[in-house]
mmCIF file of C-alpha atoms in Angstrom:
data_model
loop_
_atom_site.group_PDB
_atom_site.id
_atom_site.type_symbol
_atom_site.label_atom_id
_atom_site.label_comp_id
_atom_site.label_asym_id
_atom_site.label_seq_id
_atom_site.Cartn_x
_atom_site.Cartn_y
_atom_site.Cartn_z
ATOM 1 C CA MET A 1 18.980 -60.839 63.869
ATOM 2 C CA ARG A 2 16.394 -63.198 64.952
ATOM 3 C CA PHE A 3 15.900 -66.866 65.217
ATOM 4 C CA ARG A 4 13.470 -69.238 66.534
ATOM 5 C CA ALA A 5 12.390 -72.753 65.754
ATOM 6 C CA LYS A 6 10.033 -75.542 67.175
ATOM 7 C CA ILE A 7 9.883 -79.259 66.951
ATOM 8 C CA VAL A 8 6.671 -81.360 67.956
ATOM 9 C CA ASP A 9 7.170 -84.576 65.883
ATOM 10 C CA ILE A 10 9.146 -86.973 68.231
ATOM 11 C CA ALA A 11 10.418 -88.697 65.325
ATOM 12 C CA CYS A 12 12.069 -85.499 64.077
ATOM 13 C CA LEU A 13 13.156 -84.521 67.677
ATOM 14 C CA ASN A 14 14.736 -88.034 68.009
ATOM 15 C CA HIS A 15 16.495 -87.619 64.582
ATOM 16 C CA PHE A 16 17.558 -84.404 65.113
ATOM 17 C CA THR A 17 19.182 -85.214 68.698
ATOM 18 C CA ARG A 18 21.232 -88.128 67.100
ATOM 19 C CA VAL A 19 22.351 -85.758 64.427
ATOM 20 C CA ILE A 20 23.670 -83.138 67.185
ATOM 21 C CA THR A 21 24.954 -86.078 69.299
ATOM 22 C CA THR A 22 27.174 -87.223 66.435
ATOM 23 C CA ILE A 23 28.488 -83.810 65.844
ATOM 24 C CA ALA A 24 29.199 -83.408 69.532
ATOM 25 C CA LYS A 25 31.515 -86.565 69.241
ATOM 26 C CA LEU A 26 33.449 -85.415 66.049
ATOM 27 C CA ALA A 27 33.852 -81.320 67.367
ATOM 28 C CA LYS A 28 34.275 -79.817 70.754
ATOM 29 C CA THR A 29 33.296 -76.491 68.973
ATOM 30 C CA CYS A 30 31.762 -75.569 65.800
ATOM 31 C CA THR A 31 29.994 -73.159 63.553
ATOM 32 C CA LEU A 32 26.253 -73.024 63.359
ATOM 33 C CA ARG A 33 25.333 -71.339 60.063
ATOM 34 C CA LEU A 34 21.853 -70.515 59.752
ATOM 35 C CA THR A 35 19.676 -69.770 56.379
ATOM 36 C CA VAL A 36 16.017 -69.780 55.601
ATOM 37 C CA ASP A 37 16.216 -73.105 54.276
ATOM 38 C CA LYS A 38 18.993 -74.816 55.754
ATOM 39 C CA LEU A 39 21.267 -75.240 59.256
ATOM 40 C CA TYR A 40 24.798 -76.199 58.599
ATOM 41 C CA PHE A 41 27.441 -77.376 61.132
ATOM 42 C CA ILE A 42 30.677 -76.301 60.147
ATOM 43 C CA LEU A 43 34.355 -77.270 61.776
ATOM 44 C CA THR A 44 37.065 -75.880 59.417
ATOM 45 C CA ASP A 45 40.383 -77.297 61.149
ATOM 46 C CA LYS A 46 43.100 -76.802 58.651
ATOM 47 C CA VAL A 47 43.571 -80.034 57.017
ATOM 48 C CA ALA A 48 46.995 -79.433 55.689
ATOM 49 C CA ASN A 49 48.110 -78.873 59.469
ATOM 50 C CA GLY A 50 46.895 -82.172 60.557
ATOM 51 C CA GLY A 51 43.266 -81.048 61.641
ATOM 52 C CA VAL A 52 40.031 -82.614 60.569
ATOM 53 C CA SER A 53 37.073 -80.791 58.620
ATOM 54 C CA MET A 54 33.515 -81.332 58.891
ATOM 55 C CA TRP A 55 30.588 -80.034 56.852
ATOM 56 C CA CYS A 56 27.103 -81.240 58.168
ATOM 57 C CA GLU A 57 23.815 -79.892 55.999
ATOM 58 C CA LEU A 58 20.474 -80.160 57.362
ATOM 59 C CA SER A 59 16.959 -78.860 55.774
ATOM 60 C CA GLN A 60 15.164 -77.310 58.091
ATOM 61 C CA GLY A 61 11.761 -78.454 56.959
ATOM 62 C CA ASN A 62 12.696 -82.010 57.688
ATOM 63 C CA PHE A 63 13.140 -81.330 61.213
ATOM 64 C CA PHE A 64 11.224 -78.108 62.413
ATOM 65 C CA ASP A 65 7.556 -77.725 62.481
ATOM 66 C CA GLU A 66 8.105 -73.839 62.782
ATOM 67 C CA PHE A 67 11.293 -72.151 61.755
ATOM 68 C CA GLN A 68 11.846 -68.300 61.416
ATOM 69 C CA MET A 69 15.053 -66.572 60.685
ATOM 70 C CA GLU A 70 16.051 -63.114 60.075
ATOM 71 C CA GLY A 71 19.742 -62.433 59.335
ATOM 72 C CA VAL A 72 22.309 -59.493 59.944
ATOM 73 C CA ALA A 73 20.687 -57.749 56.944
ATOM 74 C CA ALA A 74 18.284 -58.152 53.963
ATOM 75 C CA GLU A 75 20.936 -58.741 51.582
ATOM 76 C CA HIS A 76 22.929 -61.125 53.980
ATOM 77 C CA ASN A 77 20.016 -62.982 55.411
ATOM 78 C CA GLU A 78 22.344 -65.594 57.185
ATOM 79 C CA ILE A 79 23.504 -66.236 60.969
ATOM 80 C CA TYR A 80 26.869 -67.510 61.736
ATOM 81 C CA LEU A 81 27.275 -68.534 65.479
ATOM 82 C CA GLU A 82 30.180 -70.335 67.417
ATOM 83 C CA LEU A 83 29.183 -72.958 69.795
ATOM 84 C CA THR A 84 29.762 -76.052 71.795
ATOM 85 C CA PRO A 85 27.480 -79.142 70.019
ATOM 86 C CA GLU A 86 27.959 -80.909 73.416
ATOM 87 C CA ASN A 87 26.062 -78.332 75.209
ATOM 88 C CA ILE A 88 23.263 -78.788 72.815
ATOM 89 C CA SER A 89 23.364 -82.490 72.947
ATOM 90 C CA ARG A 90 22.887 -82.505 77.024
ATOM 91 C CA ALA A 91 19.846 -79.900 76.462
ATOM 92 C CA LEU A 92 18.158 -82.268 73.950
ATOM 93 C CA LYS A 93 18.784 -85.186 76.102
ATOM 94 C CA THR A 94 16.223 -83.830 78.510
ATOM 95 C CA ALA A 95 13.637 -83.847 75.629
ATOM 96 C CA GLN A 96 13.174 -87.657 75.145
ATOM 97 C CA ASN A 97 9.549 -87.375 76.057
ATOM 98 C CA ALA A 98 9.031 -83.744 75.255
ATOM 99 C CA LYS A 99 5.610 -82.381 73.950
ATOM 100 C CA THR A 100 7.575 -79.549 72.376
ATOM 101 C CA VAL A 101 11.096 -78.070 71.983
ATOM 102 C CA LYS A 102 11.541 -74.545 71.237
ATOM 103 C CA ILE A 103 15.306 -73.232 70.151
ATOM 104 C CA LYS A 104 15.441 -69.295 70.236
ATOM 105 C CA LEU A 105 18.442 -67.007 69.695
ATOM 106 C CA THR A 106 18.244 -64.893 72.794
ATOM 107 C CA ASN A 107 20.494 -62.174 74.971
ATOM 108 C CA LYS A 108 20.958 -63.111 78.520
ATOM 109 C CA HIS A 109 24.235 -61.269 79.586
ATOM 110 C CA CYS A 110 25.406 -62.656 76.571
ATOM 111 C CA PRO A 111 24.033 -64.193 72.913
ATOM 112 C CA CYS A 112 22.559 -67.762 73.730
ATOM 113 C CA LEU A 113 20.467 -70.399 72.086
ATOM 114 C CA THR A 114 17.698 -70.728 74.299
ATOM 115 C CA VAL A 115 16.295 -74.320 74.258
ATOM 116 C CA ALA A 116 12.932 -74.747 76.125
ATOM 117 C CA VAL A 117 11.647 -78.098 76.459
ATOM 118 C CA GLU A 118 8.077 -78.831 77.378
ATOM 119 C CA LEU A 119 7.588 -81.980 79.247
ATOM 120 C CA PRO A 120 4.268 -83.669 80.222
ATOM 121 C CA SER A 121 2.751 -83.339 83.505
ATOM 122 C CA LEU A 122 0.338 -84.949 85.743
ATOM 123 C CA SER A 123 -1.346 -81.720 86.363
ATOM 124 C CA SER A 124 -2.775 -79.475 83.547
ATOM 125 C CA SER A 125 -0.060 -77.052 83.257
ATOM 126 C CA SER A 126 2.992 -78.455 81.463
ATOM 127 C CA ARG A 127 6.821 -78.138 83.084
ATOM 128 C CA ILE A 128 9.395 -76.149 80.999
ATOM 129 C CA VAL A 129 12.917 -77.021 81.435
ATOM 130 C CA THR A 130 15.064 -74.041 80.009
ATOM 131 C CA HIS A 131 18.664 -74.392 78.788
ATOM 132 C CA ASP A 132 20.798 -71.327 78.169
ATOM 133 C CA ILE A 133 23.522 -72.208 75.708
ATOM 134 C CA PRO A 134 26.156 -69.583 75.365
ATOM 135 C CA VAL A 135 27.238 -68.767 71.579
ATOM 136 C CA GLY A 136 29.497 -66.401 69.947
ATOM 137 C CA VAL A 137 28.147 -64.348 66.965
ATOM 138 C CA ILE A 138 30.462 -64.518 64.025
ATOM 139 C CA PRO A 139 31.005 -61.165 62.210
ATOM 140 C CA ARG A 140 30.020 -61.024 58.454
ATOM 141 C CA ARG A 141 34.039 -60.057 57.640
ATOM 142 C CA LEU A 142 34.814 -63.437 58.746
ATOM 143 C CA TRP A 143 31.986 -65.837 57.039
ATOM 144 C CA HIS A 144 34.001 -66.398 54.184
ATOM 145 C CA ASP A 145 36.137 -68.727 56.180
ATOM 146 C CA PHE A 146 33.296 -71.163 56.578
ATOM 147 C CA ARG A 147 32.610 -71.792 53.306
ATOM 148 C CA GLU A 148 32.098 -75.799 52.092
ATOM 149 C CA PRO A 149 35.556 -77.081 51.839
ATOM 150 C CA SER A 150 36.575 -77.675 48.127
ATOM 151 C CA VAL A 151 38.365 -81.353 47.731
ATOM 152 C CA PRO A 152 40.727 -81.907 44.548
ATOM 153 C CA ASP A 153 39.728 -84.404 42.097
ATOM 154 C CA PHE A 154 40.190 -87.798 43.880
ATOM 155 C CA ASP A 155 42.756 -90.365 42.478
ATOM 156 C CA VAL A 156 39.830 -93.013 42.302
ATOM 157 C CA LEU A 157 36.679 -93.523 44.408
ATOM 158 C CA GLU A 158 36.258 -96.214 47.066
ATOM 159 C CA ALA A 159 39.947 -97.270 46.575
ATOM 160 C CA ASN A 160 39.960 -98.384 42.962
ATOM 161 C CA LEU A 161 37.503 -98.231 39.695
ATOM 162 C CA ASN A 162 37.114 -101.935 40.493
ATOM 163 C CA GLY A 163 34.891 -101.263 43.474
ATOM 164 C CA GLU A 164 37.788 -102.885 45.566
ATOM 165 C CA MET A 165 38.975 -101.488 49.103
ATOM 166 C CA ASN A 166 41.505 -102.632 51.467
ATOM 167 C CA LEU A 167 41.619 -101.499 55.181
ATOM 168 C CA LYS A 168 45.170 -102.036 56.811
ATOM 169 C CA ILE A 169 45.907 -101.848 60.405
ATOM 170 C CA GLU A 170 49.853 -102.186 61.213
ATOM 171 C CA THR A 171 51.597 -102.193 64.604
ATOM 172 C CA ASP A 172 54.969 -103.436 65.581
ATOM 173 C CA LEU A 173 53.605 -106.626 66.381
ATOM 174 C CA VAL A 174 50.965 -107.294 63.871
ATOM 175 C CA SER A 175 49.480 -106.248 60.669
ATOM 176 C CA VAL A 176 46.010 -107.031 59.727
ATOM 177 C CA THR A 177 44.148 -106.221 56.080
ATOM 178 C CA THR A 178 40.275 -106.225 55.544
ATOM 179 C CA HIS A 179 39.459 -106.668 52.186
ATOM 180 C CA PHE A 180 36.310 -105.287 50.619
ATOM 181 C CA LYS A 181 35.190 -106.078 46.991
ATOM 182 C CA GLY A 182 32.030 -105.376 45.069
ATOM 183 C CA LEU A 183 31.527 -101.757 46.424
ATOM 184 C CA GLY A 184 29.754 -99.289 44.098
ATOM 185 C CA ASN A 185 31.544 -96.942 42.147
ATOM 186 C CA PRO A 186 29.505 -93.641 41.733
ATOM 187 C CA PRO A 187 30.821 -91.229 39.039
ATOM 188 C CA TRP A 188 32.546 -88.167 39.973
ATOM 189 C CA VAL A 189 32.691 -84.854 37.793
ATOM 190 C CA SER A 190 35.161 -82.083 38.793
ATOM 191 C CA GLU A 191 33.959 -78.544 39.006
ATOM 192 C CA ASP A 192 36.548 -77.501 36.183
ATOM 193 C CA GLU A 193 35.834 -80.573 33.911
ATOM 194 C CA SER A 194 32.506 -81.691 32.269
ATOM 195 C CA GLN A 195 33.966 -85.238 32.099
ATOM 196 C CA ASN A 196 34.591 -87.846 34.783
ATOM 197 C CA SER A 197 37.967 -87.076 36.066
ATOM 198 C CA THR A 198 38.779 -90.804 36.271
ATOM 199 C CA GLU A 199 37.705 -91.975 33.072
ATOM 200 C CA ASP A 200 41.376 -92.296 32.008
ATOM 201 C CA ARG A 201 42.623 -93.963 35.316
ATOM 202 C CA ASP A 202 43.856 -97.640 35.300
ATOM 203 C CA PRO A 203 40.888 -99.746 36.944
ATOM 204 C CA GLU A 204 43.290 -101.863 39.028
ATOM 205 C CA SER A 205 45.557 -98.905 40.320
ATOM 206 C CA MET A 206 44.769 -98.284 44.102
ATOM 207 C CA ALA A 207 45.118 -94.908 45.702
ATOM 208 C CA GLU A 208 46.086 -94.844 49.446
ATOM 209 C CA ALA A 209 46.471 -92.595 52.198
ATOM 210 C CA ARG A 210 47.895 -93.732 55.781
ATOM 211 C CA ILE A 211 45.584 -91.837 58.499
ATOM 212 C CA ASP A 212 45.331 -91.492 62.130
ATOM 213 C CA ILE A 213 43.296 -94.739 63.226
ATOM 214 C CA ARG A 214 41.732 -92.519 66.194
ATOM 215 C CA LYS A 215 40.282 -89.997 63.920
ATOM 216 C CA LEU A 216 38.501 -92.729 61.968
ATOM 217 C CA LEU A 217 37.460 -94.253 64.891
ATOM 218 C CA GLN A 218 36.032 -90.979 66.266
ATOM 219 C CA LEU A 219 33.931 -90.911 63.281
ATOM 220 C CA LEU A 220 32.778 -94.542 63.189
ATOM 221 C CA ALA A 221 31.959 -94.680 67.018
ATOM 222 C CA GLY A 222 30.463 -91.228 67.238
ATOM 223 C CA GLN A 223 28.164 -91.194 64.080
ATOM 224 C CA GLN A 224 23.955 -91.807 64.945
ATOM 225 C CA VAL A 225 22.798 -90.751 61.587
ATOM 226 C CA ASN A 226 22.435 -94.289 60.342
ATOM 227 C CA PRO A 227 23.110 -93.125 57.010
ATOM 228 C CA THR A 228 21.361 -94.695 53.861
ATOM 229 C CA LYS A 229 24.654 -94.240 51.945
ATOM 230 C CA ALA A 230 28.135 -93.997 52.578
ATOM 231 C CA LEU A 231 30.855 -92.700 50.375
ATOM 232 C CA CYS A 232 34.758 -92.898 50.716
ATOM 233 C CA ASN A 233 37.008 -90.847 48.756
ATOM 234 C CA ILE A 234 40.792 -90.916 48.711
ATOM 235 C CA VAL A 235 43.220 -88.518 47.235
ATOM 236 C CA SER A 236 46.056 -90.362 47.107
ATOM 237 C CA LYS A 237 48.407 -89.579 50.248
ATOM 238 C CA ARG A 238 46.759 -86.264 51.285
ATOM 239 C CA ILE A 239 43.142 -86.841 52.257
ATOM 240 C CA VAL A 240 40.214 -89.183 52.940
ATOM 241 C CA HIS A 241 36.741 -87.641 52.701
ATOM 242 C CA PHE A 242 33.883 -89.248 54.094
ATOM 243 C CA ILE A 243 30.420 -88.366 53.176
ATOM 244 C CA LEU A 244 27.320 -89.959 55.142
ATOM 245 C CA LEU A 245 24.011 -89.153 53.049
ATOM 246 C CA HIS A 246 20.498 -89.705 54.917
ATOM 247 C CA GLU A 247 17.140 -88.221 53.360
ATOM 248 C CA GLU A 248 17.510 -85.440 55.586
ATOM 249 C CA VAL A 249 21.312 -85.059 56.355
ATOM 250 C CA SER A 250 24.515 -84.891 54.539
ATOM 251 C CA LEU A 251 27.740 -84.842 56.565
ATOM 252 C CA GLN A 252 31.359 -84.530 55.085
ATOM 253 C CA TYR A 253 34.432 -85.307 57.228
ATOM 254 C CA PHE A 254 37.838 -84.796 56.247
ATOM 255 C CA ILE A 255 40.622 -86.686 57.560
ATOM 256 C CA PRO A 256 44.159 -85.753 56.360
ATOM 257 C CA ALA A 257 46.754 -88.311 55.368
ATOM 258 C CA LEU A 258 50.019 -88.792 57.515
ATOM 259 C CA ALA A 259 53.278 -88.302 56.269
#
C-alpha cells in the first residue's frame, strides 16, 4: 500500500488548500478515500440520527503534478484513511509561497500522511518543512460503510417547480422570510425510473424542511470552494441536500430535518 503526490502549480495548491479548509470547517474527522483517478473526503454521520453527511469528490489530475497510488491489493486498488482535516489544513497554510508540496503515506511509529513543504530560500539550498499527520488505515471489510450516500427522490428541486424558494428564520421574538424567485430548476432522474421524478407534481406545491440554522451556517461560512453552481434539493420534512459544483470539485452536504 503506497501513496505519494506532488503539487507544483501555485494556483492548484491554493485551490486545494481552499477545499481542505472548507472540509475542515464541516467535519472534525473524516475518511479520505484514494483511488487511481480521484480523492474523496467522506463524512458518514447517520442523517436519521440527526447527524450531517458529506461527500467531496476531487479529480486528482486537476490538482497534482504527480500522483502515484497502490492500493491494498490489485483487485482492490484503493486506500481508505481516517484523519483530521484540520491537521492537513494547518500544514497547507505553511505552503502559501511554496515551490513544491509533497504528500506521502508513511509509517513513523504509526501511519501518517507526511506533508513536505519546500520553501524558497536566499541560499542555494531550499528549506523543507515537514508535517507528520497521524491517520488510521480503514480495513477493507469496512469499506462498504463509505459509499456515496443515496438520496430519495426529491419532492421538488429548489423549493418548487416554478423556481421559487423561501428561507424562513423564526424565533420567539421575530419571524423573517427571504423570498427567492427565478431560480433554475434542473431535471432530476431517479435511479429506478427513466422519467423525471417531478414531472407529475404541482408546480406551485412547496416542499419544506425545518433544519438547524447552525448546521446551515457551518456550510455557508466554511465553504471556500467558490462554486460555479449551487443546487439545493429538498426531501420534504426529511433532508436538505446541498451540492456545490466547481470544475474540479463536487461537494455534497446533507442536513437532516428537525422533527
